[in-house]
XYZ file of C-alpha atoms in Angstrom:
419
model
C 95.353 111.921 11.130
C 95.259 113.283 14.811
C 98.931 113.581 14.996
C 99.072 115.659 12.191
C 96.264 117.628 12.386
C 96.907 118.558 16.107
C 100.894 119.022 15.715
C 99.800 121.684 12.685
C 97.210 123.696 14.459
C 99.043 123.498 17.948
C 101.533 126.093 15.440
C 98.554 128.361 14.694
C 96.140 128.126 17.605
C 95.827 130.581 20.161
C 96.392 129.533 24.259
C 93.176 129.370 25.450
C 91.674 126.861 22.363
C 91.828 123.180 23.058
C 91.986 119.816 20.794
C 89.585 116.916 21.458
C 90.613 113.566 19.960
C 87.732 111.094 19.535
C 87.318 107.396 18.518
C 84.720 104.869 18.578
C 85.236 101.456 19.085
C 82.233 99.242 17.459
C 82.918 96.383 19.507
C 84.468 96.554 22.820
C 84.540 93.103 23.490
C 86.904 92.181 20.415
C 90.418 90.465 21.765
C 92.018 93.212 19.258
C 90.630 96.022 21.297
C 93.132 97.360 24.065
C 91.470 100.235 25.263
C 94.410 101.615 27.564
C 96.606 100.932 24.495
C 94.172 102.981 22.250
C 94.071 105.431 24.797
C 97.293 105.939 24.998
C 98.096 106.207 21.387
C 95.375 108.985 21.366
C 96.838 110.925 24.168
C 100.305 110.829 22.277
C 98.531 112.469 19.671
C 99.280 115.488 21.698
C 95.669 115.758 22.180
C 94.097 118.385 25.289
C 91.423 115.993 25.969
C 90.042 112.363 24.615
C 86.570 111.140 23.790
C 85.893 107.314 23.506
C 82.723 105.957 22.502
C 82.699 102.140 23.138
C 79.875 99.828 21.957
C 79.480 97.322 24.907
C 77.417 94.444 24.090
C 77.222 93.506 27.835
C 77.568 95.266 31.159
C 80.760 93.934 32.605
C 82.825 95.122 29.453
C 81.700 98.650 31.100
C 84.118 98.398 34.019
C 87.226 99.002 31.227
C 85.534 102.220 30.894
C 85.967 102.958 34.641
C 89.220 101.606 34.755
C 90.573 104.191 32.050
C 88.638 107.258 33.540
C 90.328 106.648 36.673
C 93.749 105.817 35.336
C 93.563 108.505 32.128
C 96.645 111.492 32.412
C 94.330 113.979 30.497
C 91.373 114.696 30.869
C 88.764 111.854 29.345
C 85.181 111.520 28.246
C 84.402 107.938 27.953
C 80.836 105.904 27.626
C 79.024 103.514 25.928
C 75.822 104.103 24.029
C 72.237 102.169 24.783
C 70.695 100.418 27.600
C 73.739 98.166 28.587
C 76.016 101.142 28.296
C 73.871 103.926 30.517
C 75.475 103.540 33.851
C 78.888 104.320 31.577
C 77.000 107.751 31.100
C 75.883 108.140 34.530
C 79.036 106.935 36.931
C 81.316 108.520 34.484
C 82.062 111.719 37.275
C 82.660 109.106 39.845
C 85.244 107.370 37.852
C 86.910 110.946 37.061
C 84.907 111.205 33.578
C 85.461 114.985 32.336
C 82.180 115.468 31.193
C 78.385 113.950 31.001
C 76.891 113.967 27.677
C 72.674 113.727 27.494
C 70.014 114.649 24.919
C 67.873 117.762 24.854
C 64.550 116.636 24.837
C 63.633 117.851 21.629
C 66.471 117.060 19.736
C 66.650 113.356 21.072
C 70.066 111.701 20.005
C 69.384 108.134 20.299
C 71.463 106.141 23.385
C 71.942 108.664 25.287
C 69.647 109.742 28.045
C 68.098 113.188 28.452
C 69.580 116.101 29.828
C 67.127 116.767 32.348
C 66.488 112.803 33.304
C 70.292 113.527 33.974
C 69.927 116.485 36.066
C 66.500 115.490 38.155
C 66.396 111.817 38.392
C 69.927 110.994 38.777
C 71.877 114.026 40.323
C 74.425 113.923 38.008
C 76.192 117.026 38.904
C 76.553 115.174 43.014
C 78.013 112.827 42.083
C 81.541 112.287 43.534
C 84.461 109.430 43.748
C 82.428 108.785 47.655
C 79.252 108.161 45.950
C 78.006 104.814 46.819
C 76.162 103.031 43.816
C 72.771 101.065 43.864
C 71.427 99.163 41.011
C 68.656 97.622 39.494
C 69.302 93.718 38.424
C 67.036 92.823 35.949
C 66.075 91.870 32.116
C 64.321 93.847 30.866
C 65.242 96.607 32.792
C 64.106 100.557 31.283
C 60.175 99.432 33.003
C 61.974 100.875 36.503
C 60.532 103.686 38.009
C 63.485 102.992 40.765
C 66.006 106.127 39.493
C 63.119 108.583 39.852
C 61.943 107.607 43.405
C 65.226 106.269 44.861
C 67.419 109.291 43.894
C 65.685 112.289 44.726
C 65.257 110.008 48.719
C 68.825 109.876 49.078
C 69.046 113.951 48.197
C 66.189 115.029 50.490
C 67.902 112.730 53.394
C 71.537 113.961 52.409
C 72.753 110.566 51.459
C 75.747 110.529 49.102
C 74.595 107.596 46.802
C 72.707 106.805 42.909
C 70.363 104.651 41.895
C 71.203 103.577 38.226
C 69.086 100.447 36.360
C 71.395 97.678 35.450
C 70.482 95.417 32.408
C 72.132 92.110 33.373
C 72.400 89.433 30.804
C 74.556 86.889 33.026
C 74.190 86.608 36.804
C 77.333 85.227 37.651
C 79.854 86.883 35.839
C 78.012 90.436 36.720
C 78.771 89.709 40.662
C 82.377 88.250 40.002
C 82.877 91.461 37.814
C 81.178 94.346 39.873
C 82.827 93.079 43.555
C 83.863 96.695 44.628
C 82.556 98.326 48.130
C 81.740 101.307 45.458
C 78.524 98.920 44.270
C 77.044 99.094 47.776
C 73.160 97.530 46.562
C 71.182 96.061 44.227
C 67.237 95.476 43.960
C 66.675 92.368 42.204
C 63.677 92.479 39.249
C 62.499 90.100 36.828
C 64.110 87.508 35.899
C 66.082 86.958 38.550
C 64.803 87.206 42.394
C 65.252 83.132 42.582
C 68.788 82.618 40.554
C 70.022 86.097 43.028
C 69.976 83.830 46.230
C 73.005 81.406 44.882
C 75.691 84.838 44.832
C 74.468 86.199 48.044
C 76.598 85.092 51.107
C 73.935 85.263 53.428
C 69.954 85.268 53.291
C 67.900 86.952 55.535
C 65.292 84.132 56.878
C 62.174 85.226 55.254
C 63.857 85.399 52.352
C 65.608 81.998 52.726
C 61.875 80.608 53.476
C 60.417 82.538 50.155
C 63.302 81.496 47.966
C 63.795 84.606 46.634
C 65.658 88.299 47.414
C 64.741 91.458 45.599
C 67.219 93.507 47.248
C 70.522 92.769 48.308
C 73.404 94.659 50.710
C 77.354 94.420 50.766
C 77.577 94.568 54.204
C 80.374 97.269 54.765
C 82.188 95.670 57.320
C 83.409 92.206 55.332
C 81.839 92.924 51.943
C 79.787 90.008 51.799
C 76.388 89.953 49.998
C 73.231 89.445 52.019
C 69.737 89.144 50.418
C 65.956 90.358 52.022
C 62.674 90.088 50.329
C 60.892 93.035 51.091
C 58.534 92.283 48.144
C 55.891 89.874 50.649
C 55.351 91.943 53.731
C 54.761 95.012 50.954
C 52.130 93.618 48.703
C 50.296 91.310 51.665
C 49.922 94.493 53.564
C 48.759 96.340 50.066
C 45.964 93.634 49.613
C 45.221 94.013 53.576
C 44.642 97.394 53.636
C 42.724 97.740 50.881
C 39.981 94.839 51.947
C 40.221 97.176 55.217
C 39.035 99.657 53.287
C 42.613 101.485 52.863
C 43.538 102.138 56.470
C 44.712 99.997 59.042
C 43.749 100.802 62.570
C 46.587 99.524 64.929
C 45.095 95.979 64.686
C 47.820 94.063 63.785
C 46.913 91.781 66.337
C 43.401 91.114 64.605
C 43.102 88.275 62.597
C 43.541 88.649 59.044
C 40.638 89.643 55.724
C 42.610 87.237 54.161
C 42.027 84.255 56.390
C 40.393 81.546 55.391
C 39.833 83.312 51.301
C 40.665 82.027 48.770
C 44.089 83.172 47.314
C 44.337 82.623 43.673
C 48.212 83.344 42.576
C 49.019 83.456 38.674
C 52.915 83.105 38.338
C 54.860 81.529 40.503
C 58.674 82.911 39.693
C 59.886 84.999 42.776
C 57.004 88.060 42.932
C 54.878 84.905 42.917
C 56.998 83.347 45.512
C 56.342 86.304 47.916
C 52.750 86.555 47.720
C 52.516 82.836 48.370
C 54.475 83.036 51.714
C 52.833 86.007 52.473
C 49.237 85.107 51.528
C 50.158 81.511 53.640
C 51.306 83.615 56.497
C 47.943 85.089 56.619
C 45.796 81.673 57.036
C 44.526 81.892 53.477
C 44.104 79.117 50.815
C 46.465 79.333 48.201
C 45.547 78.044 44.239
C 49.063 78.503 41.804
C 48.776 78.700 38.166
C 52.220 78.766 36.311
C 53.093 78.000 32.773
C 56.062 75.771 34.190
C 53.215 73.196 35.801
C 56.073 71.673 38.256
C 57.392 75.689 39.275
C 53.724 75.782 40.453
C 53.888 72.685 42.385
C 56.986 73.207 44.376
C 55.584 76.422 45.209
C 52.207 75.115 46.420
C 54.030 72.410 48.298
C 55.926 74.947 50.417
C 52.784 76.622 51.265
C 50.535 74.004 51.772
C 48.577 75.130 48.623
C 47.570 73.576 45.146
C 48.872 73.794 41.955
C 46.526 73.722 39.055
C 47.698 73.700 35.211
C 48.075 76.795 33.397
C 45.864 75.600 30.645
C 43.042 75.452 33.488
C 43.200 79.060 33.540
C 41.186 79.823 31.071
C 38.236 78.021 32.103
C 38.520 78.641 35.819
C 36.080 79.593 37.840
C 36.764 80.439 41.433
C 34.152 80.564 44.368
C 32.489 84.192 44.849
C 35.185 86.423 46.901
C 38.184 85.049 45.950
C 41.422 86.915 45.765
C 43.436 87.154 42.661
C 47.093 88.130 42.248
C 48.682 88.385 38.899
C 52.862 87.647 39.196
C 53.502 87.403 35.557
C 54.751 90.125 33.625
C 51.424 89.836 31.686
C 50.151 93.399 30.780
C 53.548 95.012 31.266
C 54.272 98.064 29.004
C 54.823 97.977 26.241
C 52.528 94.647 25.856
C 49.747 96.025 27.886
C 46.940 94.292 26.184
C 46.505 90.915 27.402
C 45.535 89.680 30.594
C 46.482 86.245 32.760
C 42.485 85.128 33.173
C 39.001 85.594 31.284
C 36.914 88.396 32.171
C 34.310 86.161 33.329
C 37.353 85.099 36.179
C 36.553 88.484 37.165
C 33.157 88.733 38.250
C 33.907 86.126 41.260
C 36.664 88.486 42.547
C 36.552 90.422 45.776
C 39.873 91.812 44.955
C 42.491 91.812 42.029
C 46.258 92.845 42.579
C 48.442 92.780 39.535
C 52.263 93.163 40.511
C 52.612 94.694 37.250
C 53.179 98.811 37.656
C 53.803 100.190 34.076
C 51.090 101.112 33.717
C 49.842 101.616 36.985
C 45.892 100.589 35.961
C 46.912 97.814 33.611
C 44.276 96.331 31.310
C 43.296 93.421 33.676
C 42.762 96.096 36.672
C 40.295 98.174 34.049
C 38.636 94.899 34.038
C 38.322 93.990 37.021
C 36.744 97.299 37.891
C 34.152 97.139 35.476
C 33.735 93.508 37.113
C 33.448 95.499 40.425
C 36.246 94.214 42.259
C 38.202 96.016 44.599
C 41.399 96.375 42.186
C 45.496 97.240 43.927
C 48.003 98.556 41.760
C 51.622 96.945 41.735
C 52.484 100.397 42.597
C 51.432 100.149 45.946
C 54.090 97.690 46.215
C 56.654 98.705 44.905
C 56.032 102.270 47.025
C 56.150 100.000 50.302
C 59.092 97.709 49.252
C 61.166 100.604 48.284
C 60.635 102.266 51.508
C 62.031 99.040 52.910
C 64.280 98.404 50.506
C 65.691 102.441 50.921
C 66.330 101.734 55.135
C 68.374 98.699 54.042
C 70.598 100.721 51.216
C 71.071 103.496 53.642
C 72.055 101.185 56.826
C 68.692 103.311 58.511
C 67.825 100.671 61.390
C 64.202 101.426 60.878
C 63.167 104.170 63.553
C 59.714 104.922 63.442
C 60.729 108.940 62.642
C 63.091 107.871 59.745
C 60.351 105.497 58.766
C 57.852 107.859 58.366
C 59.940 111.113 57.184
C 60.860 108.669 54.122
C 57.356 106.932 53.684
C 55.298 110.439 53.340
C 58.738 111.486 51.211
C 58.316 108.726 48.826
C 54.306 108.688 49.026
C 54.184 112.621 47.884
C 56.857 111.468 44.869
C 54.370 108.454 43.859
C 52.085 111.615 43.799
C 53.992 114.166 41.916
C 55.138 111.733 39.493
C 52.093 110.207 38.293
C 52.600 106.498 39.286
C-alpha cells in the first residue's frame, strides 16, 4: 500500500511536502519480527521518513529500537508504548531518533508521557549521542520521584546526563543486555537491592556488610560494576536528627539518641537491611519482623538483634520510647491504606520512620502523630541518599562546596515540588 501510494503522490506532490511511512508491530518479541528487515522494506517504499511503534513486553527487546535509530539511512521515529517502553521515548535523540512524541496534558494519549514531563523533568531537547544514562532498577517502578530531582541536578551543575526509571522484570538478562559505557548508573529500588549485589563486580564494604546496593557505577576506566548503599547512613542520620530535634550541632563525636533504644524494624528485604546495620552501628537494640520468618532471622543474626514472627505483630507491644521503622512497601501509593502495626503499637513510640515516600505522610505517619510520636518521612531519605547517590553518578569526590551547592539544590526541589 505504501509503495503505491507514495510512488503516485511523489508524481503530484510539490518539493517541500514529505511522506511518513508508519507500522506497528504488536509484539516485538515474536521470532517472525525482523525489525531491520521491516525497516528496510519500509524505507524502499520510497518513504521521506519512517515511524515504528513496537509493543515491547520487556525492557531488553528496547535495545533493537536503539540499534535501528542509530543504524536507520532516513530519518526514523521509533518507540515503544507503556511503562517498559518509556526510556524508548526518552533516549530516542541519543540514539539519532528524529523526533520525541508526548501527550498534551489535556488531551492525554495513553503510553506516552506528557509533553511537559518531557520538557522539565527529563530535558529532552539536551539530550545528545554524549549523554550519559542513569536508571532506576526496580518493579514497580512509576512510584520514583528520581527523574524530577535527579535531572534538573545534572542541568543546574552542567552535567551532560538523564535520569530515566527502568521497569526491570529479569535481573540478569537486563545487565548482560544493557553492558554499554552509554548506561553509566543505576539506583537500585524495590525488589531488588539484595539480588543487585550478584551482577556488580565489586561492592563497596558497607554495602558488602549490609548485603545490599541501591546504587551502582560502571567505573569508566574498565567498565566494571561497583555497588554502594547510600540508603543506611541517609535514613540513620534522618532518625538522628530528628530525635535531636532536626539539627545536628557538629557532635558527631557524641554518642548516639539511638543508643541503647529500642529499634523496632518491620521488613527486612534490603531498605530493611540498611536500617539494621545502621541502627546496629549506633549501639541500639534491634527487634525484626518479616513475613519471610527466616529473612528476619539472618538479618537479626548479622546485627546481633532478634527476630520475632510476623504474626506477633499484631499484638506487639514494645516498651515506652521505642523506635519504629517501617521497610515494607506497606502504605505505598496507590495502596495507601493499611499500615505494618496496630495503632495501639503507636502510643509506645518515641519516633516512627516509614521508608515509604508516595505519599510523603503515609497513613501510618498520620497515626502515629495523632499517637504523638515524633514521625520522619521516607522522603528525608531518599533527599539524603540521592545527594549521595548524585556525587557517585557524577564522579564528584565529595568536596564539602559541591556537597553543599547540591544538598541546598536538591533540598529547595524537595520544596518546590511538594515531596
Amino acid at each position: 500500500v505504501a509503495s503505491d501510494l507514495t510512488k503516485e503522490h511523489k508524481l503530484k506532490r510539490r518539493s517541500r511536502s514529505k511522506i511518513i511511512v508508519s507500522c506497528y508491530v504488536d509484539n516485538v518479541s515474536s521470532p517472525k519480527v525482523d525489525l531491520s528487515h521491516l525497516v528496510a522494506h519500509m524505507q524502499s517504499t520510497g518513504a521521506d521518513m519512517i515511524k515504528l511503534v513496537a509493543n515491547a513486553t520487556n525492557i531488553t527487546e528496547i535495545t533493537r529500537i536503539f540499534h535501528l535509530l542509530s543504524h536507520c539511512q532516513v530519518p526514523l521515529i521509533a518507540y515503544s508504548n507503556g511503562e517498559r517502553g518509556l526510556i524508548s521515548q526518552l533516549l530516542g535523540p541519543k540514539f539519532g531518533g528524529f523526533l520525541v512524541y508526548g501527550s498534551i496534558e489535556d488531551n492525554l494519549v495513553p503510553g506516552l508521557p506528557i509533553l511537559d514531563s518531557l520538557r522539565k523533568a527529563y530535558n529532552v531537547e539536551c539530550i545528545d549521542a554524549d549523554t550519559k544514562v542513569f536508571g532506576l532498577i526496580s518493579k514497580p517502578v512509576s512510584h520514583s520521584k528520581g527523574p524530577i530531582l535527579h535531572n534538573p541536578t545534572f542541568k543546574h551543575v552542567g552535567y551532560n546526563g538523564i535520569y530515566v526509571p527502568m521497569l526491570v522484570d529479569d535481573l540478569k538478562e537486563f545487565f548482560c543486555v544493557y553492558s554499554s559505557p552509554d548506561f553509566a548508573g543505576f539506583s537500585v529500588g524495590i525488589p531488588y537491592k539484595e539480588a543487585a549485589i550478584e551482577f556488580c563486580d565489586e561492592v563497596h564494604p558497607l554495602a558488602q556488610s549490609i548485603g545490599a546496593v541501591n546504587t551502582i557505577i560502571r567505573r569508566p576506566s574498565d567498565g566494571k560494576l561497583v555497588g554502594y548503599n547510600t540508603d543506611c547512613e541517609a535514613s540513620i542520620t534522618a532518625i538522628e536528627d530528628a530525635l535531636k530535634g532536626g539539627c545536628n550541632n557538629g557532635d558527631a563525636f557524641l554518642p548516639s539518641p539511638l543508643t541503647g533504644i529500642l529499634f523496632v524494624l518491620v521488613g527486612a528485604g534490603g531498605a530493611g537491611r540498611a536500617l539494621a546495620f545502621g541502627a546496629k552501628s549506633r549501639g541500639a537494640r534491634v527487634v525484626i519482623f518479616d513475613i519471610d520468618f527466616d529473612r528476619a532471622k539472618s538479618l537479626a543474626d548479622a546485627v546481633s538483634g532478634q527476630a520475632r514472627p510476623y504474626e506477633d505483630l499484631v499484638n506487639f507491644r514494645p516498651e515506652k520510647g521505642t523506635i519504629l521503622a517501617n521497610a515494607t512497601p506497606l502504605g505505598m501509593h496507590p495502596n495507601m491504606d493499611r499500615i505494618p502495626v496496630a495503632e495501639a503499637t503507636l502510643c509506645d513510640c518515641k519516633l516512627v520512620f516509614d521508608a515509604v515516600y508516595t505519599p510523603r505522610k503515609t497513613t501510618l505517619l498520620k497515626a502515629a502523630e495523632a499517637a504523638g510520636a515524633i514521625i520522619v518521612s521516607g522522603v528525608e531519605m531518599f533527599l539524603r541518599q540521592a545527594i549521595d547517590q548524585f556525587n557517585l553518578f557524577t564522579g564528584n569526590k565529595g568536596t564539602f562546596i559541591i556537597l553543599t551547592s547540591i544538598s541546598e539544590y536538591i533540598s529547595g526541589m524537595v520544596e518546590r515540588l511538594g515531596l
